[in-house]
Amino acid sequence: MHPAAGSRAAPLKCCNGQFKNGVAKRDQFRSDYDQLVTQLSPREREVYQLLLQGHESKQIALLLSISPSTAEKHRLAVVRKMQTENVVQLLIQKFEATGTLCDYANVSTPQTKAA
């Protein structure tokens, strides 16, 4: 029988045992995440939001009216400042910290043409 079986709340452990329960772990992820996001410039935050929405660098360049190389430089800066290696890790980091991938206040809805 597992040692935690029968106990009400078995403590969760991070790989280094630093967190005693899931709430502390989530709160620490959120705190660390918020601290990283504050290091992004306003333009990098725009690029970050578009990356989270699934846009590629070329699409971001068109949406923000910047050159593709500038969009790529912003993407690389976001990945570096958020201490990840790629966009997939950005998505995982965002989800672990917030429980969502979308900031609904920052999402624009597509415009439809009148018939």
mmCIF file with all atom_site columns, C-alpha atoms in Angstrom, residues 6-114:
data_model
loop_
_atom_site.group_PDB
_atom_site.id
_atom_site.type_symbol
_atom_site.label_atom_id
_atom_site.label_alt_id
_atom_site.label_comp_id
_atom_site.label_asym_id
_atom_site.label_entity_id
_atom_site.label_seq_id
_atom_site.pdbx_PDB_ins_code
_atom_site.Cartn_x
_atom_site.Cartn_y
_atom_site.Cartn_z
_atom_site.occupancy
_atom_site.B_iso_or_equiv
_atom_site.pdbx_formal_charge
_atom_site.auth_seq_id
_atom_site.auth_comp_id
_atom_site.auth_asym_id
_atom_site.auth_atom_id
_atom_site.pdbx_PDB_model_num
ATOM 1   C CA . GLY A 1 6   ? -5.434  6.701  3.745   1.00 0.00 ? 6   GLY A CA 1
ATOM 2   C CA . SER A 1 7   ? -4.025  10.116 4.589   1.00 0.00 ? 7   SER A CA 1
ATOM 3   C CA . ARG A 1 8   ? -6.159  13.106 3.739   1.00 0.00 ? 8   ARG A CA 1
ATOM 4   C CA . ALA A 1 9   ? -3.660  15.239 1.846   1.00 0.00 ? 9   ALA A CA 1
ATOM 5   C CA . ALA A 1 10  ? -0.329  13.832 0.868   1.00 0.00 ? 10  ALA A CA 1
ATOM 6   C CA . PRO A 1 11  ? 2.140   16.653 0.330   1.00 0.00 ? 11  PRO A CA 1
ATOM 7   C CA . LEU A 1 12  ? 3.299   17.189 -3.216  1.00 0.00 ? 12  LEU A CA 1
ATOM 8   C CA . LYS A 1 13  ? 7.007   17.451 -3.698  1.00 0.00 ? 13  LYS A CA 1
ATOM 9   C CA . CYS A 1 14  ? 8.876   19.287 -6.374  1.00 0.00 ? 14  CYS A CA 1
ATOM 10  C CA . CYS A 1 15  ? 11.969  17.535 -7.615  1.00 0.00 ? 15  CYS A CA 1
ATOM 11  C CA . ASN A 1 16  ? 13.998  19.242 -4.872  1.00 0.00 ? 16  ASN A CA 1
ATOM 12  C CA . GLY A 1 17  ? 11.338  18.894 -2.171  1.00 0.00 ? 17  GLY A CA 1
ATOM 13  C CA . GLN A 1 18  ? 10.962  22.648 -1.814  1.00 0.00 ? 18  GLN A CA 1
ATOM 14  C CA . PHE A 1 19  ? 7.128   22.753 -2.007  1.00 0.00 ? 19  PHE A CA 1
ATOM 15  C CA . LYS A 1 20  ? 4.938   21.207 0.648   1.00 0.00 ? 20  LYS A CA 1
ATOM 16  C CA . ASN A 1 21  ? 1.670   21.226 -1.267  1.00 0.00 ? 21  ASN A CA 1
ATOM 17  C CA . GLY A 1 22  ? 0.149   21.995 -4.645  1.00 0.00 ? 22  GLY A CA 1
ATOM 18  C CA . VAL A 1 23  ? -1.023  25.475 -3.643  1.00 0.00 ? 23  VAL A CA 1
ATOM 19  C CA . ALA A 1 24  ? 2.472   26.589 -2.669  1.00 0.00 ? 24  ALA A CA 1
ATOM 20  C CA . LYS A 1 25  ? 3.829   25.158 -5.905  1.00 0.00 ? 25  LYS A CA 1
ATOM 21  C CA . ARG A 1 26  ? 1.247   26.986 -8.014  1.00 0.00 ? 26  ARG A CA 1
ATOM 22  C CA . ASP A 1 27  ? 1.780   30.228 -6.107  1.00 0.00 ? 27  ASP A CA 1
ATOM 23  C CA . GLN A 1 28  ? 5.550   29.980 -6.601  1.00 0.00 ? 28  GLN A CA 1
ATOM 24  C CA . PHE A 1 29  ? 5.126   29.266 -10.333 1.00 0.00 ? 29  PHE A CA 1
ATOM 25  C CA . ARG A 1 30  ? 2.823   32.284 -10.607 1.00 0.00 ? 30  ARG A CA 1
ATOM 26  C CA . SER A 1 31  ? 5.182   34.551 -8.688  1.00 0.00 ? 31  SER A CA 1
ATOM 27  C CA . ASP A 1 32  ? 8.172   33.489 -10.780 1.00 0.00 ? 32  ASP A CA 1
ATOM 28  C CA . TYR A 1 33  ? 6.145   33.859 -13.976 1.00 0.00 ? 33  TYR A CA 1
ATOM 29  C CA . ASP A 1 34  ? 4.914   37.348 -13.072 1.00 0.00 ? 34  ASP A CA 1
ATOM 30  C CA . GLN A 1 35  ? 8.457   38.429 -12.307 1.00 0.00 ? 35  GLN A CA 1
ATOM 31  C CA . LEU A 1 36  ? 9.669   37.223 -15.714 1.00 0.00 ? 36  LEU A CA 1
ATOM 32  C CA . VAL A 1 37  ? 6.813   38.927 -17.581 1.00 0.00 ? 37  VAL A CA 1
ATOM 33  C CA . THR A 1 38  ? 7.636   42.286 -15.972 1.00 0.00 ? 38  THR A CA 1
ATOM 34  C CA . GLN A 1 39  ? 11.073  42.093 -17.624 1.00 0.00 ? 39  GLN A CA 1
ATOM 35  C CA . LEU A 1 40  ? 9.504   42.181 -21.102 1.00 0.00 ? 40  LEU A CA 1
ATOM 36  C CA . SER A 1 41  ? 9.299   45.495 -22.949 1.00 0.00 ? 41  SER A CA 1
ATOM 37  C CA . PRO A 1 42  ? 5.833   46.634 -24.106 1.00 0.00 ? 42  PRO A CA 1
ATOM 38  C CA . ARG A 1 43  ? 6.582   45.458 -27.668 1.00 0.00 ? 43  ARG A CA 1
ATOM 39  C CA . GLU A 1 44  ? 7.899   42.120 -26.395 1.00 0.00 ? 44  GLU A CA 1
ATOM 40  C CA . ARG A 1 45  ? 4.664   41.675 -24.440 1.00 0.00 ? 45  ARG A CA 1
ATOM 41  C CA . GLU A 1 46  ? 2.698   42.224 -27.651 1.00 0.00 ? 46  GLU A CA 1
ATOM 42  C CA . VAL A 1 47  ? 4.848   39.638 -29.416 1.00 0.00 ? 47  VAL A CA 1
ATOM 43  C CA . TYR A 1 48  ? 4.477   37.276 -26.441 1.00 0.00 ? 48  TYR A CA 1
ATOM 44  C CA . GLN A 1 49  ? 0.681   37.486 -26.562 1.00 0.00 ? 49  GLN A CA 1
ATOM 45  C CA . LEU A 1 50  ? 0.699   36.804 -30.299 1.00 0.00 ? 50  LEU A CA 1
ATOM 46  C CA . LEU A 1 51  ? 3.020   33.824 -29.805 1.00 0.00 ? 51  LEU A CA 1
ATOM 47  C CA . LEU A 1 52  ? 0.625   32.434 -27.186 1.00 0.00 ? 52  LEU A CA 1
ATOM 48  C CA . GLN A 1 53  ? -2.179  32.797 -29.729 1.00 0.00 ? 53  GLN A CA 1
ATOM 49  C CA . GLY A 1 54  ? -0.209  30.622 -32.158 1.00 0.00 ? 54  GLY A CA 1
ATOM 50  C CA . HIS A 1 55  ? 1.152   33.227 -34.573 1.00 0.00 ? 55  HIS A CA 1
ATOM 51  C CA . GLU A 1 56  ? 4.479   32.718 -36.309 1.00 0.00 ? 56  GLU A CA 1
ATOM 52  C CA . SER A 1 57  ? 7.107   35.454 -36.661 1.00 0.00 ? 57  SER A CA 1
ATOM 53  C CA . LYS A 1 58  ? 6.020   36.359 -40.214 1.00 0.00 ? 58  LYS A CA 1
ATOM 54  C CA . GLN A 1 59  ? 2.396   36.737 -39.101 1.00 0.00 ? 59  GLN A CA 1
ATOM 55  C CA . ILE A 1 60  ? 3.487   38.813 -36.085 1.00 0.00 ? 60  ILE A CA 1
ATOM 56  C CA . ALA A 1 61  ? 5.470   41.068 -38.417 1.00 0.00 ? 61  ALA A CA 1
ATOM 57  C CA . LEU A 1 62  ? 2.362   41.709 -40.528 1.00 0.00 ? 62  LEU A CA 1
ATOM 58  C CA . LEU A 1 63  ? 0.096   42.257 -37.521 1.00 0.00 ? 63  LEU A CA 1
ATOM 59  C CA . LEU A 1 64  ? 2.493   44.705 -35.840 1.00 0.00 ? 64  LEU A CA 1
ATOM 60  C CA . SER A 1 65  ? 3.693   46.372 -39.067 1.00 0.00 ? 65  SER A CA 1
ATOM 61  C CA . ILE A 1 66  ? 7.322   45.509 -38.410 1.00 0.00 ? 66  ILE A CA 1
ATOM 62  C CA . SER A 1 67  ? 9.889   43.654 -40.498 1.00 0.00 ? 67  SER A CA 1
ATOM 63  C CA . PRO A 1 68  ? 10.062  39.866 -40.204 1.00 0.00 ? 68  PRO A CA 1
ATOM 64  C CA . SER A 1 69  ? 13.624  40.102 -38.863 1.00 0.00 ? 69  SER A CA 1
ATOM 65  C CA . THR A 1 70  ? 12.481  42.523 -36.143 1.00 0.00 ? 70  THR A CA 1
ATOM 66  C CA . ALA A 1 71  ? 9.631   40.183 -35.210 1.00 0.00 ? 71  ALA A CA 1
ATOM 67  C CA . GLU A 1 72  ? 12.100  37.304 -35.017 1.00 0.00 ? 72  GLU A CA 1
ATOM 68  C CA . LYS A 1 73  ? 14.439  39.355 -32.788 1.00 0.00 ? 73  LYS A CA 1
ATOM 69  C CA . HIS A 1 74  ? 11.524  40.135 -30.451 1.00 0.00 ? 74  HIS A CA 1
ATOM 70  C CA . ARG A 1 75  ? 10.539  36.445 -30.408 1.00 0.00 ? 75  ARG A CA 1
ATOM 71  C CA . LEU A 1 76  ? 14.073  35.430 -29.471 1.00 0.00 ? 76  LEU A CA 1
ATOM 72  C CA . ALA A 1 77  ? 14.198  38.107 -26.760 1.00 0.00 ? 77  ALA A CA 1
ATOM 73  C CA . VAL A 1 78  ? 10.894  36.876 -25.301 1.00 0.00 ? 78  VAL A CA 1
ATOM 74  C CA . VAL A 1 79  ? 12.088  33.274 -25.220 1.00 0.00 ? 79  VAL A CA 1
ATOM 75  C CA . ARG A 1 80  ? 15.378  34.305 -23.575 1.00 0.00 ? 80  ARG A CA 1
ATOM 76  C CA . LYS A 1 81  ? 13.829  36.679 -21.012 1.00 0.00 ? 81  LYS A CA 1
ATOM 77  C CA . MET A 1 82  ? 11.194  34.117 -20.066 1.00 0.00 ? 82  MET A CA 1
ATOM 78  C CA . GLN A 1 83  ? 14.047  31.624 -19.489 1.00 0.00 ? 83  GLN A CA 1
ATOM 79  C CA . THR A 1 84  ? 12.758  29.075 -21.963 1.00 0.00 ? 84  THR A CA 1
ATOM 80  C CA . GLU A 1 85  ? 14.310  27.519 -25.046 1.00 0.00 ? 85  GLU A CA 1
ATOM 81  C CA . ASN A 1 86  ? 11.379  27.670 -27.479 1.00 0.00 ? 86  ASN A CA 1
ATOM 82  C CA . VAL A 1 87  ? 7.749   28.669 -27.937 1.00 0.00 ? 87  VAL A CA 1
ATOM 83  C CA . VAL A 1 88  ? 6.431   25.288 -26.773 1.00 0.00 ? 88  VAL A CA 1
ATOM 84  C CA . GLN A 1 89  ? 8.147   25.831 -23.427 1.00 0.00 ? 89  GLN A CA 1
ATOM 85  C CA . LEU A 1 90  ? 6.584   29.327 -23.293 1.00 0.00 ? 90  LEU A CA 1
ATOM 86  C CA . LEU A 1 91  ? 3.151   27.717 -23.616 1.00 0.00 ? 91  LEU A CA 1
ATOM 87  C CA . ILE A 1 92  ? 3.885   25.149 -20.923 1.00 0.00 ? 92  ILE A CA 1
ATOM 88  C CA . GLN A 1 93  ? 5.266   27.834 -18.606 1.00 0.00 ? 93  GLN A CA 1
ATOM 89  C CA . LYS A 1 94  ? 2.195   30.046 -19.103 1.00 0.00 ? 94  LYS A CA 1
ATOM 90  C CA . PHE A 1 95  ? -0.173  27.151 -18.429 1.00 0.00 ? 95  PHE A CA 1
ATOM 91  C CA . GLU A 1 96  ? 1.680   25.946 -15.326 1.00 0.00 ? 96  GLU A CA 1
ATOM 92  C CA . ALA A 1 97  ? 1.702   29.458 -13.876 1.00 0.00 ? 97  ALA A CA 1
ATOM 93  C CA . THR A 1 98  ? -1.829  30.565 -14.711 1.00 0.00 ? 98  THR A CA 1
ATOM 94  C CA . GLY A 1 99  ? -3.868  27.505 -15.668 1.00 0.00 ? 99  GLY A CA 1
ATOM 95  C CA . THR A 1 100 ? -4.707  29.080 -19.025 1.00 0.00 ? 100 THR A CA 1
ATOM 96  C CA . LEU A 1 101 ? -2.988  29.989 -22.268 1.00 0.00 ? 101 LEU A CA 1
ATOM 97  C CA . CYS A 1 102 ? -5.162  32.955 -23.085 1.00 0.00 ? 102 CYS A CA 1
ATOM 98  C CA . ASP A 1 103 ? -5.503  36.408 -21.537 1.00 0.00 ? 103 ASP A CA 1
ATOM 99  C CA . TYR A 1 104 ? -9.041  37.133 -22.617 1.00 0.00 ? 104 TYR A CA 1
ATOM 100 C CA . ALA A 1 105 ? -8.677  40.873 -22.081 1.00 0.00 ? 105 ALA A CA 1
ATOM 101 C CA . ASN A 1 106 ? -5.854  40.978 -24.654 1.00 0.00 ? 106 ASN A CA 1
ATOM 102 C CA . VAL A 1 107 ? -7.464  38.863 -27.371 1.00 0.00 ? 107 VAL A CA 1
ATOM 103 C CA . SER A 1 108 ? -8.992  40.663 -30.296 1.00 0.00 ? 108 SER A CA 1
ATOM 104 C CA . THR A 1 109 ? -11.805 39.003 -32.179 1.00 0.00 ? 109 THR A CA 1
ATOM 105 C CA . PRO A 1 110 ? -11.484 38.628 -35.947 1.00 0.00 ? 110 PRO A CA 1
ATOM 106 C CA . GLN A 1 111 ? -13.361 41.223 -37.940 1.00 0.00 ? 111 GLN A CA 1
ATOM 107 C CA . THR A 1 112 ? -15.972 39.890 -40.359 1.00 0.00 ? 112 THR A CA 1
ATOM 108 C CA . LYS A 1 113 ? -16.797 41.580 -43.615 1.00 0.00 ? 113 LYS A CA 1
ATOM 109 C CA . ALA A 1 114 ? -20.310 42.834 -44.146 1.00 0.00 ? 114 ALA A CA 1
#
